[in-house]
Coordinates of C-alpha atoms in Angstrom, one line a residue:
Chain A
M6 CA 147.8 75.2 -55.9
H7 CA 148.1 78.7 -57.3
A8 CA 144.9 80.1 -58.9
E9 CA 144.4 83.7 -59.8
A10 CA 141.1 85.2 -61.5
V11 CA 142.1 86.2 -65.0
V12 CA 140.3 89.6 -64.5
R13 CA 143.1 90.4 -62.1
K14 CA 146.1 92.3 -63.7
P15 CA 149.6 90.8 -62.9
L16 CA 151.2 92.5 -59.9
V17 CA 154.5 92.1 -61.1
T18 CA 155.5 92.6 -64.8
G19 CA 158.4 92.4 -67.0
G20 CA 158.6 88.5 -66.9
K21 CA 160.5 88.6 -63.4
T22 CA 161.8 85.5 -61.8
V23 CA 162.5 85.0 -58.2
H24 CA 166.0 85.5 -58.8
D25 CA 165.5 88.7 -60.7
V26 CA 163.5 90.2 -57.5
T27 CA 166.7 89.5 -55.5
E28 CA 168.9 91.0 -57.9
D29 CA 166.8 94.1 -58.5
I30 CA 166.2 94.9 -55.0
C31 CA 169.7 93.9 -53.3
I32 CA 171.5 96.0 -55.9
R33 CA 170.1 99.3 -54.8
V34 CA 171.8 98.5 -51.3
E35 CA 175.1 97.2 -52.2
Q36 CA 175.7 99.9 -55.3
A37 CA 176.9 103.4 -54.5
P38 CA 174.1 105.7 -54.4
A39 CA 173.2 107.9 -57.5
K40 CA 174.0 111.5 -57.9
S41 CA 170.2 112.0 -57.7
W42 CA 170.2 110.4 -53.9
Y43 CA 173.1 112.7 -52.7
A44 CA 171.2 115.9 -54.1
A45 CA 167.9 114.7 -52.3
M46 CA 169.8 113.8 -49.1
A47 CA 171.7 117.3 -49.1
V48 CA 168.2 119.0 -49.4
S49 CA 166.8 117.0 -46.7
L50 CA 169.8 117.8 -44.4
A51 CA 169.6 121.5 -45.2
L52 CA 165.9 121.4 -44.0
L53 CA 166.9 119.3 -41.0
G54 CA 169.7 121.9 -40.1
Y55 CA 167.7 125.0 -40.5
G56 CA 164.9 123.2 -38.5
A57 CA 167.1 122.5 -35.8
Y58 CA 168.0 126.1 -35.3
A59 CA 164.4 126.9 -35.0
V60 CA 164.0 124.0 -32.5
F61 CA 167.0 125.4 -30.4
T62 CA 165.6 128.8 -30.5
L63 CA 162.2 127.3 -29.4
V64 CA 163.9 125.2 -26.4
W65 CA 166.1 128.1 -25.6
E66 CA 163.6 131.0 -25.5
G67 CA 160.3 129.0 -24.7
I68 CA 156.9 128.6 -26.4
G69 CA 156.6 132.4 -26.5
S70 CA 158.6 132.2 -29.5
W71 CA 155.4 130.5 -31.1
G72 CA 152.8 133.1 -32.5
L73 CA 150.1 131.6 -30.0
N74 CA 147.8 134.1 -27.8
K75 CA 145.7 134.0 -24.9
T76 CA 142.6 132.8 -27.2
V77 CA 144.5 130.6 -29.6
G78 CA 146.6 128.4 -27.3
W79 CA 147.1 125.3 -29.7
A80 CA 147.8 126.2 -33.4
W81 CA 150.5 124.7 -35.6
D82 CA 151.9 122.5 -32.9
I83 CA 148.7 120.2 -32.7
T84 CA 147.9 120.8 -36.3
N85 CA 151.1 119.4 -37.4
F86 CA 151.2 116.6 -34.7
V87 CA 147.7 115.0 -35.8
W88 CA 148.5 115.4 -39.6
W89 CA 152.0 113.6 -39.0
V90 CA 150.2 111.0 -37.2
G91 CA 147.6 110.7 -39.9
I92 CA 150.2 110.3 -42.7
G93 CA 151.5 107.2 -40.7
H94 CA 148.2 105.6 -40.8
A95 CA 148.5 104.4 -44.5
G96 CA 151.6 102.0 -43.5
T97 CA 150.0 100.1 -40.7
L98 CA 146.7 100.0 -42.9
I99 CA 148.6 98.2 -45.7
S100 CA 150.7 95.8 -43.7
A101 CA 147.8 95.1 -41.3
I102 CA 144.3 95.4 -42.7
L103 CA 145.2 94.6 -46.4
L104 CA 147.0 91.6 -45.1
L105 CA 143.8 90.4 -43.1
F106 CA 142.1 91.0 -46.3
R107 CA 144.4 88.8 -48.3
Q108 CA 145.1 91.9 -50.7
R109 CA 148.3 90.7 -52.4
W110 CA 149.1 94.0 -54.2
R111 CA 149.9 95.3 -50.8
M112 CA 153.3 93.1 -51.0
S113 CA 155.4 95.7 -53.3
I114 CA 154.4 98.8 -51.3
N115 CA 154.2 97.6 -47.6
R116 CA 157.9 97.8 -46.8
A117 CA 158.2 101.5 -47.9
A118 CA 154.8 102.5 -46.4
E119 CA 155.7 101.1 -43.0
A120 CA 158.8 102.9 -43.2
M121 CA 156.9 106.0 -43.9
T122 CA 154.7 105.3 -40.8
I123 CA 157.7 105.1 -38.5
F124 CA 159.1 108.3 -39.7
A125 CA 156.0 110.2 -39.6
V126 CA 155.2 109.0 -36.1
I127 CA 158.6 110.2 -35.0
C128 CA 157.9 113.5 -36.7
A129 CA 154.5 113.7 -35.0
L130 CA 156.2 113.0 -31.6
Q131 CA 158.3 116.0 -31.8
F132 CA 155.3 118.4 -31.3
P133 CA 153.7 117.3 -28.1
L134 CA 157.4 116.7 -26.8
L135 CA 158.4 120.2 -27.8
H136 CA 155.3 122.1 -26.8
M137 CA 155.9 121.1 -23.3
G138 CA 158.5 123.8 -23.1
R139 CA 161.1 121.8 -21.0
P140 CA 160.9 118.2 -23.2
W141 CA 163.6 116.5 -21.1
I142 CA 161.3 116.8 -17.8
G143 CA 158.0 116.8 -19.8
A144 CA 158.7 113.7 -21.4
I145 CA 159.0 111.9 -18.1
W146 CA 155.9 113.7 -16.6
A147 CA 153.8 112.3 -19.1
L148 CA 154.7 108.8 -18.1
P149 CA 153.1 107.0 -14.9
L150 CA 156.3 107.2 -13.1
P151 CA 156.7 107.8 -9.3
N152 CA 158.0 111.2 -9.1
T153 CA 159.7 113.6 -6.2
Y154 CA 156.3 115.3 -5.3
G155 CA 155.1 112.1 -3.6
S156 CA 152.2 110.0 -4.8
L157 CA 151.2 112.5 -7.7
W158 CA 150.0 110.4 -10.8
V159 CA 149.3 111.2 -14.2
N160 CA 145.8 111.7 -14.9
F161 CA 144.0 108.6 -16.7
N162 CA 140.9 110.7 -17.3
S163 CA 142.6 112.9 -19.7
P164 CA 142.8 112.2 -23.7
L165 CA 146.0 113.8 -23.6
L166 CA 147.4 111.0 -21.5
W167 CA 145.6 108.3 -23.7
D168 CA 147.5 109.7 -26.6
V169 CA 150.7 109.1 -24.9
F170 CA 149.9 105.4 -24.6
A171 CA 148.1 105.2 -27.9
I172 CA 151.2 106.7 -30.1
S173 CA 153.8 104.9 -28.0
T174 CA 152.0 101.5 -28.5
Y175 CA 151.4 102.5 -32.4
F176 CA 155.0 103.3 -32.9
S177 CA 156.5 100.3 -31.1
V178 CA 153.9 97.9 -32.8
S179 CA 154.4 99.4 -36.3
L180 CA 158.1 99.2 -35.6
V181 CA 158.0 95.6 -34.5
F182 CA 155.8 94.8 -37.5
W183 CA 158.4 96.5 -40.0
Y184 CA 161.4 94.9 -38.3
I185 CA 159.8 91.2 -38.4
G186 CA 159.1 91.9 -42.3
L187 CA 162.9 93.1 -42.8
V188 CA 164.4 89.8 -41.2
P189 CA 164.1 87.3 -44.2
D190 CA 165.3 90.2 -46.5
F191 CA 168.3 91.1 -44.2
A192 CA 169.4 87.6 -44.5
T193 CA 169.3 87.7 -48.3
I194 CA 171.5 90.7 -48.2
R195 CA 173.7 89.2 -45.6
D196 CA 174.3 85.8 -47.9
R197 CA 175.4 88.2 -50.6
A198 CA 177.4 90.7 -48.9
T199 CA 181.2 90.4 -47.7
G200 CA 183.2 92.2 -45.0
L201 CA 181.8 94.7 -42.7
S202 CA 178.3 94.7 -44.5
K203 CA 178.0 90.9 -44.1
K204 CA 178.4 91.5 -40.2
I205 CA 175.9 94.3 -40.2
Y206 CA 173.3 92.8 -42.0
G207 CA 174.2 89.4 -40.5
T208 CA 173.3 91.1 -37.0
L209 CA 170.0 92.5 -38.1
A210 CA 169.0 89.3 -39.7
L211 CA 169.1 87.5 -36.2
G212 CA 170.4 84.2 -37.8
W213 CA 167.5 83.9 -40.1
D214 CA 167.9 80.4 -41.9
G215 CA 164.8 80.2 -43.9
A216 CA 163.7 77.1 -42.3
A217 CA 160.2 75.9 -43.0
K218 CA 159.4 75.8 -39.3
T219 CA 160.7 79.3 -38.9
W220 CA 158.5 80.5 -41.8
S221 CA 155.5 78.8 -40.5
R222 CA 155.8 80.7 -37.3
Y223 CA 156.6 83.8 -38.9
E224 CA 153.4 83.5 -40.9
T225 CA 151.4 83.0 -37.7
V226 CA 153.3 86.1 -36.1
A227 CA 152.3 88.3 -39.0
L228 CA 148.9 87.3 -39.1
V229 CA 148.6 87.6 -35.1
L230 CA 150.2 91.1 -35.5
A231 CA 147.9 92.2 -38.2
G232 CA 145.1 91.0 -36.1
L233 CA 146.5 93.1 -33.1
A234 CA 147.4 96.2 -35.4
T235 CA 144.2 96.5 -37.2
P236 CA 142.1 97.7 -34.2
L237 CA 145.2 99.6 -33.3
V238 CA 145.1 101.6 -36.6
L239 CA 141.6 102.6 -35.9
S240 CA 142.1 103.1 -32.2
V241 CA 145.1 105.6 -32.5
H242 CA 143.4 108.4 -34.7
T243 CA 139.9 107.8 -32.5
I244 CA 142.1 108.5 -29.6
V245 CA 143.8 111.6 -31.2
S246 CA 140.2 112.7 -32.1
F247 CA 139.3 112.3 -28.3
D248 CA 141.7 115.3 -27.6
F249 CA 139.0 117.4 -29.3
A250 CA 135.8 115.5 -28.9
T251 CA 135.8 115.2 -25.2
S252 CA 136.2 118.7 -24.8
V253 CA 133.2 121.4 -24.8
I254 CA 134.5 123.7 -27.4
P255 CA 131.9 124.4 -30.2
G256 CA 133.3 122.7 -33.3
W257 CA 135.4 120.2 -31.4
H258 CA 133.0 118.1 -29.2
T259 CA 131.2 116.0 -32.0
T260 CA 130.8 112.2 -31.9
I261 CA 131.5 112.0 -35.7
F262 CA 135.4 112.8 -35.1
P263 CA 136.5 109.3 -34.3
P264 CA 135.4 107.6 -37.8
Y265 CA 136.1 110.9 -39.5
F266 CA 139.5 111.3 -38.3
V267 CA 140.4 107.8 -38.9
A268 CA 139.1 108.1 -42.6
G269 CA 141.0 111.5 -43.1
A270 CA 144.1 109.7 -41.7
I271 CA 144.0 106.9 -44.3
F272 CA 143.0 109.4 -46.7
S273 CA 146.3 111.5 -46.3
G274 CA 148.6 108.6 -45.4
F275 CA 147.8 107.0 -48.8
A276 CA 148.4 110.4 -50.5
M277 CA 151.8 110.3 -48.9
V278 CA 152.4 106.8 -49.7
L279 CA 151.7 107.9 -53.3
T280 CA 154.2 110.8 -53.3
L281 CA 156.8 108.8 -52.0
M282 CA 156.3 105.7 -54.3
I283 CA 156.0 107.4 -57.4
V284 CA 159.3 109.1 -56.9
T285 CA 160.9 105.8 -55.5
R286 CA 159.6 103.7 -58.6
R287 CA 161.2 106.3 -60.9
V288 CA 164.4 106.8 -59.3
Y289 CA 165.1 103.2 -58.5
K290 CA 163.6 102.1 -61.7
L291 CA 161.0 99.9 -59.8
E292 CA 158.1 100.1 -62.6
D293 CA 157.9 96.6 -62.7
Y294 CA 157.0 96.2 -59.1
I295 CA 155.1 99.2 -58.4
T296 CA 152.9 99.2 -61.4
I297 CA 150.0 101.3 -62.7
E298 CA 147.6 98.6 -61.2
H299 CA 149.2 99.4 -57.5
I300 CA 148.8 103.3 -58.2
S301 CA 145.3 102.8 -59.6
L302 CA 144.3 100.8 -56.6
M303 CA 145.8 103.3 -54.1
N304 CA 143.8 106.1 -55.8
I305 CA 140.7 104.1 -55.3
I306 CA 141.3 104.1 -51.6
I307 CA 141.8 107.9 -51.7
M308 CA 138.8 108.4 -53.6
V309 CA 136.8 106.4 -51.2
T310 CA 138.2 107.6 -47.8
G311 CA 138.2 111.3 -49.6
S312 CA 134.5 110.8 -50.0
I313 CA 134.0 109.8 -46.5
V314 CA 135.8 112.7 -45.3
G315 CA 133.3 114.8 -47.7
V316 CA 130.3 113.3 -46.2
A317 CA 131.9 114.1 -42.5
Y318 CA 132.1 117.8 -43.6
I319 CA 128.5 117.9 -44.7
T320 CA 127.2 115.8 -41.6
E321 CA 129.2 118.4 -39.4
L322 CA 127.4 121.1 -41.0
F323 CA 124.0 119.7 -40.8
I324 CA 124.4 118.5 -37.3
A325 CA 125.5 122.0 -36.1
W326 CA 122.5 123.6 -37.8
Y327 CA 120.0 120.9 -36.6
S328 CA 121.5 121.0 -32.9
G329 CA 120.2 124.3 -32.4
V330 CA 123.0 125.4 -30.3
E331 CA 123.8 128.9 -31.2
G332 CA 127.6 128.5 -30.2
E333 CA 128.0 125.3 -32.5
Q334 CA 126.2 127.1 -35.4
Y335 CA 128.3 130.1 -35.1
A336 CA 131.5 128.0 -35.1
F337 CA 131.0 126.4 -38.1
F338 CA 129.2 129.7 -39.9
N339 CA 132.5 131.5 -38.8
R340 CA 134.7 128.4 -40.3
A341 CA 133.1 129.0 -43.6
L342 CA 132.7 132.4 -43.9
G343 CA 134.9 134.1 -41.3
P344 CA 138.3 135.6 -41.5
Y345 CA 139.7 132.0 -42.0
W346 CA 137.2 131.1 -44.9
W347 CA 140.4 130.6 -47.2
A348 CA 141.8 128.0 -45.1
Y349 CA 138.2 126.3 -45.2
A350 CA 138.0 126.8 -48.7
S351 CA 141.3 125.2 -49.4
M352 CA 140.4 122.3 -47.2
M353 CA 137.1 121.8 -49.3
T354 CA 138.9 122.0 -52.6
C355 CA 141.7 119.9 -51.7
N356 CA 140.0 117.1 -49.9
V357 CA 136.4 117.1 -51.1
I358 CA 136.6 117.9 -55.1
S359 CA 140.1 116.8 -56.0
P360 CA 140.1 113.0 -55.2
Q361 CA 136.7 112.9 -57.2
L362 CA 138.6 113.2 -60.1
F363 CA 139.9 109.6 -59.6
W364 CA 136.6 108.5 -60.8
F365 CA 137.9 108.8 -64.4
K366 CA 140.4 105.9 -65.2
K367 CA 142.4 108.0 -67.3
I368 CA 143.4 110.2 -64.2
R369 CA 143.5 107.1 -61.8
T370 CA 146.1 105.5 -63.9
S371 CA 148.0 108.6 -64.9
I372 CA 151.3 109.1 -62.9
A373 CA 151.6 112.7 -63.1
A374 CA 147.9 113.5 -62.1
T375 CA 148.4 110.9 -59.1
F376 CA 151.3 112.9 -58.0
V377 CA 149.9 116.1 -58.1
I378 CA 146.7 115.1 -56.4
S379 CA 148.7 113.3 -54.0
I380 CA 150.3 116.4 -53.0
I381 CA 147.0 118.4 -53.0
V382 CA 145.4 116.0 -50.8
N383 CA 148.2 116.3 -48.0
I384 CA 148.0 120.1 -48.3
G385 CA 144.3 119.8 -47.9
M386 CA 144.4 117.5 -44.7
W387 CA 147.0 120.0 -43.1
F388 CA 144.3 122.6 -43.7
E389 CA 141.8 120.4 -42.3
R390 CA 143.5 120.0 -39.0
F391 CA 144.3 123.9 -38.9
V392 CA 140.7 124.8 -39.6
I393 CA 139.5 122.3 -37.0
I394 CA 141.7 123.7 -34.3
V395 CA 142.2 127.4 -35.1
T396 CA 138.7 128.5 -36.3
S397 CA 137.3 126.7 -33.2
L398 CA 139.6 128.6 -31.0
H399 CA 140.1 132.2 -32.4
R400 CA 136.6 133.2 -31.6
D401 CA 135.6 131.8 -28.5
F402 CA 132.5 132.5 -26.0
L403 CA 133.8 136.0 -25.3
P404 CA 133.8 138.4 -28.2
S405 CA 136.1 140.5 -26.2
S406 CA 138.9 137.8 -26.5
W407 CA 138.4 137.1 -30.2
A408 CA 142.2 136.9 -31.8
M409 CA 143.4 135.8 -35.0
F410 CA 146.6 133.5 -35.1
Y411 CA 149.7 134.2 -36.9
P412 CA 152.6 131.9 -37.4
T413 CA 156.3 133.0 -36.3
W414 CA 159.3 131.9 -38.2
V415 CA 159.8 129.2 -35.5
D416 CA 156.3 127.7 -36.0
V417 CA 157.1 127.1 -39.7
G418 CA 160.9 126.3 -38.7
V419 CA 159.8 123.4 -36.5
Y420 CA 157.4 122.2 -39.3
I421 CA 160.2 122.3 -41.6
F422 CA 162.4 120.4 -38.9
T423 CA 160.1 117.5 -39.1
F424 CA 160.1 117.5 -43.1
G425 CA 164.0 117.3 -42.9
L426 CA 163.8 114.7 -40.3
F427 CA 161.1 112.8 -42.3
F428 CA 162.9 112.8 -45.7
T429 CA 166.5 112.3 -44.3
C430 CA 165.0 109.1 -42.6
F431 CA 163.3 107.9 -45.5
F432 CA 166.4 108.5 -48.0
A433 CA 168.7 106.8 -45.6
F434 CA 165.9 103.8 -45.4
A435 CA 165.8 103.8 -49.4
K436 CA 169.7 103.4 -49.5
F437 CA 170.4 101.0 -46.9
F438 CA 167.3 98.6 -46.5
P439 CA 165.5 96.6 -49.3
V440 CA 162.5 99.1 -50.4
I441 CA 160.5 96.1 -51.4
N442 CA 159.5 93.1 -49.4
M443 CA 161.8 90.7 -51.5
A444 CA 160.2 87.6 -49.9
E445 CA 156.6 88.5 -50.1
V446 CA 156.9 89.7 -53.7
K447 CA 159.0 86.3 -54.5
S448 CA 155.9 84.4 -53.1
I449 CA 153.5 85.9 -55.6
I450 CA 155.6 85.9 -58.7
K451 CA 154.2 82.6 -59.9
A452 CA 150.7 83.5 -59.2
T453 CA 150.6 86.7 -60.6
G454 CA 153.4 87.2 -62.9
E455 CA 152.1 87.8 -66.4
K456 CA 153.9 85.1 -68.0
K457 CA 153.0 82.4 -65.5
K458 CA 149.1 82.9 -65.8
Chain B
M22 CA 169.2 75.7 -35.6
S23 CA 172.1 73.5 -34.9
D24 CA 171.6 70.0 -33.4
G25 CA 175.1 68.8 -33.8
N26 CA 174.6 66.6 -36.9
K27 CA 177.0 67.1 -39.7
N28 CA 176.3 64.9 -42.8
F29 CA 173.4 65.8 -45.2
V30 CA 172.0 65.4 -48.3
L31 CA 170.4 68.2 -50.0
G32 CA 167.7 68.4 -52.9
V33 CA 167.5 71.7 -54.7
F34 CA 164.2 72.7 -56.3
D35 CA 163.1 75.9 -57.8
D36 CA 159.4 75.4 -58.2
E37 CA 157.3 75.5 -54.9
D38 CA 154.6 73.1 -56.5
V39 CA 157.0 70.6 -57.3
L40 CA 158.4 70.8 -53.9
L41 CA 155.4 70.3 -52.1
K42 CA 154.7 67.1 -54.2
A43 CA 158.4 66.2 -53.7
I44 CA 158.2 66.3 -49.9
A45 CA 155.0 64.2 -49.6
Q46 CA 156.8 61.5 -52.3
V47 CA 160.0 61.3 -50.5
R48 CA 158.3 60.9 -47.2
Q49 CA 156.0 58.2 -48.4
G50 CA 159.1 56.5 -49.5
G51 CA 160.5 56.5 -46.0
V52 CA 163.0 59.4 -46.2
K53 CA 163.1 61.3 -42.9
I54 CA 163.3 65.0 -43.9
H55 CA 165.5 67.0 -41.4
E56 CA 164.1 70.4 -42.6
V57 CA 163.2 72.4 -45.7
F58 CA 164.6 75.8 -46.4
S59 CA 162.9 78.3 -48.7
P60 CA 163.5 82.1 -49.8
F61 CA 159.7 82.7 -49.0
P62 CA 156.9 81.0 -47.0
V63 CA 155.4 78.3 -49.0
H64 CA 151.8 77.6 -48.3
G65 CA 150.8 74.1 -47.6
I66 CA 154.2 73.1 -46.5
D67 CA 153.4 72.6 -42.9
D68 CA 150.7 70.0 -43.9
V69 CA 153.3 67.9 -46.0
L70 CA 156.0 68.0 -43.5
G71 CA 153.7 67.1 -40.9
Y72 CA 154.1 70.2 -38.6
K73 CA 151.5 71.2 -35.9
R74 CA 149.9 74.6 -36.0
S75 CA 151.9 77.1 -34.2
R76 CA 151.0 78.0 -30.7
L77 CA 152.2 81.4 -30.9
S78 CA 148.8 82.9 -31.1
I79 CA 147.9 81.5 -27.6
A80 CA 151.3 83.3 -26.3
A81 CA 149.9 86.6 -27.8
F82 CA 146.5 86.0 -25.9
L83 CA 148.2 85.2 -22.8
F84 CA 150.5 88.3 -23.2
G85 CA 147.4 90.2 -24.0
L86 CA 145.8 89.3 -20.8
L87 CA 148.8 90.2 -18.8
G88 CA 148.7 93.7 -20.5
T89 CA 144.9 94.1 -19.6
T90 CA 145.6 93.0 -16.0
L91 CA 148.6 95.2 -15.5
A92 CA 146.8 98.3 -17.2
L93 CA 143.7 97.9 -15.0
T94 CA 145.8 97.2 -11.9
M95 CA 147.9 100.3 -12.7
Q96 CA 145.0 102.6 -13.2
I97 CA 142.7 101.7 -10.4
G98 CA 145.8 101.5 -8.2
M99 CA 147.0 105.3 -9.1
M100 CA 143.6 106.8 -9.5
T101 CA 141.2 105.0 -7.1
V102 CA 143.6 103.6 -4.4
D103 CA 146.7 105.5 -4.0
W104 CA 145.5 109.1 -4.6
P105 CA 141.6 109.2 -5.2
M106 CA 140.7 112.6 -6.7
I107 CA 137.7 113.8 -8.5
V108 CA 138.8 115.1 -11.7
G109 CA 136.2 116.8 -14.2
G110 CA 133.5 115.4 -12.3
K111 CA 134.3 111.8 -12.7
D112 CA 134.1 109.3 -10.2
F113 CA 137.0 107.7 -7.9
L114 CA 136.7 104.6 -10.3
P115 CA 136.0 106.1 -13.7
F116 CA 136.1 102.8 -16.0
P117 CA 135.1 104.1 -19.1
T118 CA 138.2 106.3 -19.2
F119 CA 140.3 103.5 -18.3
I120 CA 139.4 101.8 -21.6
P121 CA 141.7 103.4 -23.9
V122 CA 145.0 102.6 -21.9
T123 CA 143.9 99.3 -21.2
F124 CA 143.1 98.6 -24.8
E125 CA 146.6 99.9 -25.9
L126 CA 148.5 97.9 -23.0
T127 CA 146.7 94.8 -24.1
V128 CA 147.7 95.3 -27.8
L129 CA 151.3 96.4 -26.7
L130 CA 151.9 93.4 -24.6
G131 CA 150.4 90.8 -26.7
A132 CA 152.5 92.1 -29.8
F133 CA 155.7 92.2 -28.0
G134 CA 155.1 89.0 -26.0
M135 CA 154.3 87.1 -28.9
V136 CA 157.4 88.4 -31.0
G137 CA 159.7 87.8 -28.1
T138 CA 158.5 84.2 -27.8
F139 CA 158.9 83.8 -31.5
F140 CA 162.6 85.0 -31.3
V141 CA 163.2 82.6 -28.5
V142 CA 161.5 79.5 -29.9
S143 CA 163.1 80.1 -33.3
D144 CA 166.4 80.9 -31.8
L145 CA 166.5 84.2 -33.6
K146 CA 169.1 86.7 -31.9
P147 CA 171.5 89.3 -33.4
W148 CA 174.7 87.1 -32.3
A149 CA 173.3 84.0 -33.8
K150 CA 175.7 82.0 -36.2
P151 CA 173.1 79.9 -38.4
R152 CA 174.1 77.0 -40.3
I153 CA 173.7 77.9 -43.8
F154 CA 172.8 74.7 -45.8
D155 CA 173.3 76.6 -49.2
L156 CA 173.5 80.4 -50.1
R157 CA 170.6 80.2 -52.7
I158 CA 168.1 79.5 -49.9
T159 CA 167.9 83.3 -49.4
D160 CA 167.8 83.9 -53.0
D161 CA 165.6 81.4 -55.2
K162 CA 166.0 78.0 -54.3
H163 CA 164.0 75.9 -52.0
I164 CA 166.4 72.9 -50.4
V165 CA 165.2 69.6 -48.8
A166 CA 167.8 68.7 -46.3
V167 CA 168.1 65.0 -45.4
D168 CA 170.2 64.0 -42.3
L169 CA 172.2 61.0 -43.3
D170 CA 172.8 60.1 -39.7
K171 CA 169.1 59.8 -38.9
N172 CA 168.0 57.7 -41.7
N173 CA 168.2 54.3 -42.2
M174 CA 168.5 54.4 -45.8
S175 CA 171.5 54.4 -48.0
E176 CA 173.0 57.7 -49.3
A177 CA 172.3 56.4 -52.8
D178 CA 168.7 55.7 -52.0
I179 CA 168.1 59.2 -50.5
K180 CA 169.5 60.7 -53.5
K181 CA 167.8 58.6 -56.0
A182 CA 164.4 59.4 -53.9
L183 CA 165.0 63.1 -54.3
A184 CA 166.1 62.9 -57.9
D185 CA 163.0 60.9 -58.9
A186 CA 160.9 63.7 -56.9
G187 CA 162.1 66.2 -59.5
A188 CA 164.8 67.7 -57.4
Q189 CA 167.2 69.8 -60.0
E190 CA 170.2 69.1 -58.0
V191 CA 171.1 66.6 -55.3
N192 CA 174.5 67.6 -53.4
N193 CA 176.1 66.7 -50.3
K194 CA 176.8 69.2 -47.3
Q195 CA 178.9 68.6 -44.3
F196 CA 179.4 70.7 -41.5
D197 CA 182.5 70.6 -39.3

């Protein structure tokens, strides 16, 4: 029967019963949103609107409206793409890897983290799509479909095409994983709702009746999906890193990139989960479900992955020196001490030093400190991608073509567009969907509730 | 899932440990259980109900295999047979570069195939009209449904067996 080690802290506090879980979560969906929700949604829509104007300008005028030049042919577009994909990783990691490891603390946070994954990948997809110039054609050309020019196929030797398959598979599987988890909770809302809501949630619930046979199959599906998604999580950022690692550019073609990118992705993903969860738990008063213990455990993951990223930075420097290749050595010298030294210094400070503060329990269990550090980590991870991409390109093999990159308002605007898109989607999710996986949390109430131990 | 039966006796439980013991007890007493409904998955319920392990993982494997075959056929067909072209000094059959796409399609078809099979075998579809035995099933109660038409015991005996096993309430449920 249920047994839990005494050293484990309760995962649901406040002496909640199973019925309390239904009430606490469903009420957010059933009641009209608070004023703060409208305010947050208005800001998100304003960002989305401004960003949409930048996207329109980009499509209308072309990629020339970006600050790219002959030397720096990739800058904010791929930086933002890799950053958003990385952010998505925590959601699938929480649902898949932590499920396989039987980590029950994932249950209060997996729903929102998976939603974050979906929205982050949607944001990431904007960049490869828009950088094609004519996305309505480019999106089709990226797929292995017969075209009007005869037997001209996509190039399966290209890591950019591997990206198309990796990201689209990642997105689809994450979406399915998320939806499967939502079905029993939609049924709970359906059975409480009336009128149009009952019809909508009834359709979404797919006729879920809670039968033991269905639950048994459901658990098999969840476990096998986790087994399939676990290597997928690791493969996606590995494949994204191949965009660089399989090239010949000094500073890019390093074998450490796949694991280093995966660690960085989990690092930034957990930081974003924390940023969102700290706000969500406060606004929706979910302190009993997303406890200090949850925040502390996520901070430990940030600390570990931040340390892996730190070791990777140092390894890169060492290998550049040890390789004896002049171009490689210069690329790293230029990164640290060249004109973009400030970006490198920001990356080092944010990613290597700030997560080390989580060694201190007081900081690890402080909401305010966690919130600030989670944002610092995300800034640092953006700089990491910027440093890798721009500093490796701006001083290439020919000093005569050396150049600097300066973003235009369109570069900034398209980035803002994705922020608007992300937060609009997230706030809509927080209003219309159950933000906490009720069925899963109910299953641990007895085993980990503070009064029931 | 509807199988046309109309008359049921429902035993209502709110504790999963009591429920597991009760299922074993009433089955031992000769009561045939139609189905048990829960708001969350109860571990160990498959064993006490005598359910066999789901074969959905086999479906996932077979669909994954289909994905692998499809990916390799597509890539070899396009890059090696239909339009052989040396790109970046790689061979006409650059097998290592086929691995990422093969892996992704294996996962994609495995996941979608398994989930699709799950929806079909569990009769989950957007237009489904489930028979709801008790609205509290999706809230906080576990319901043991016993089909009166499929049991040789009297209604009173079934109710007594459920009550003796620890049911908080024993109710009748009729469907039209």
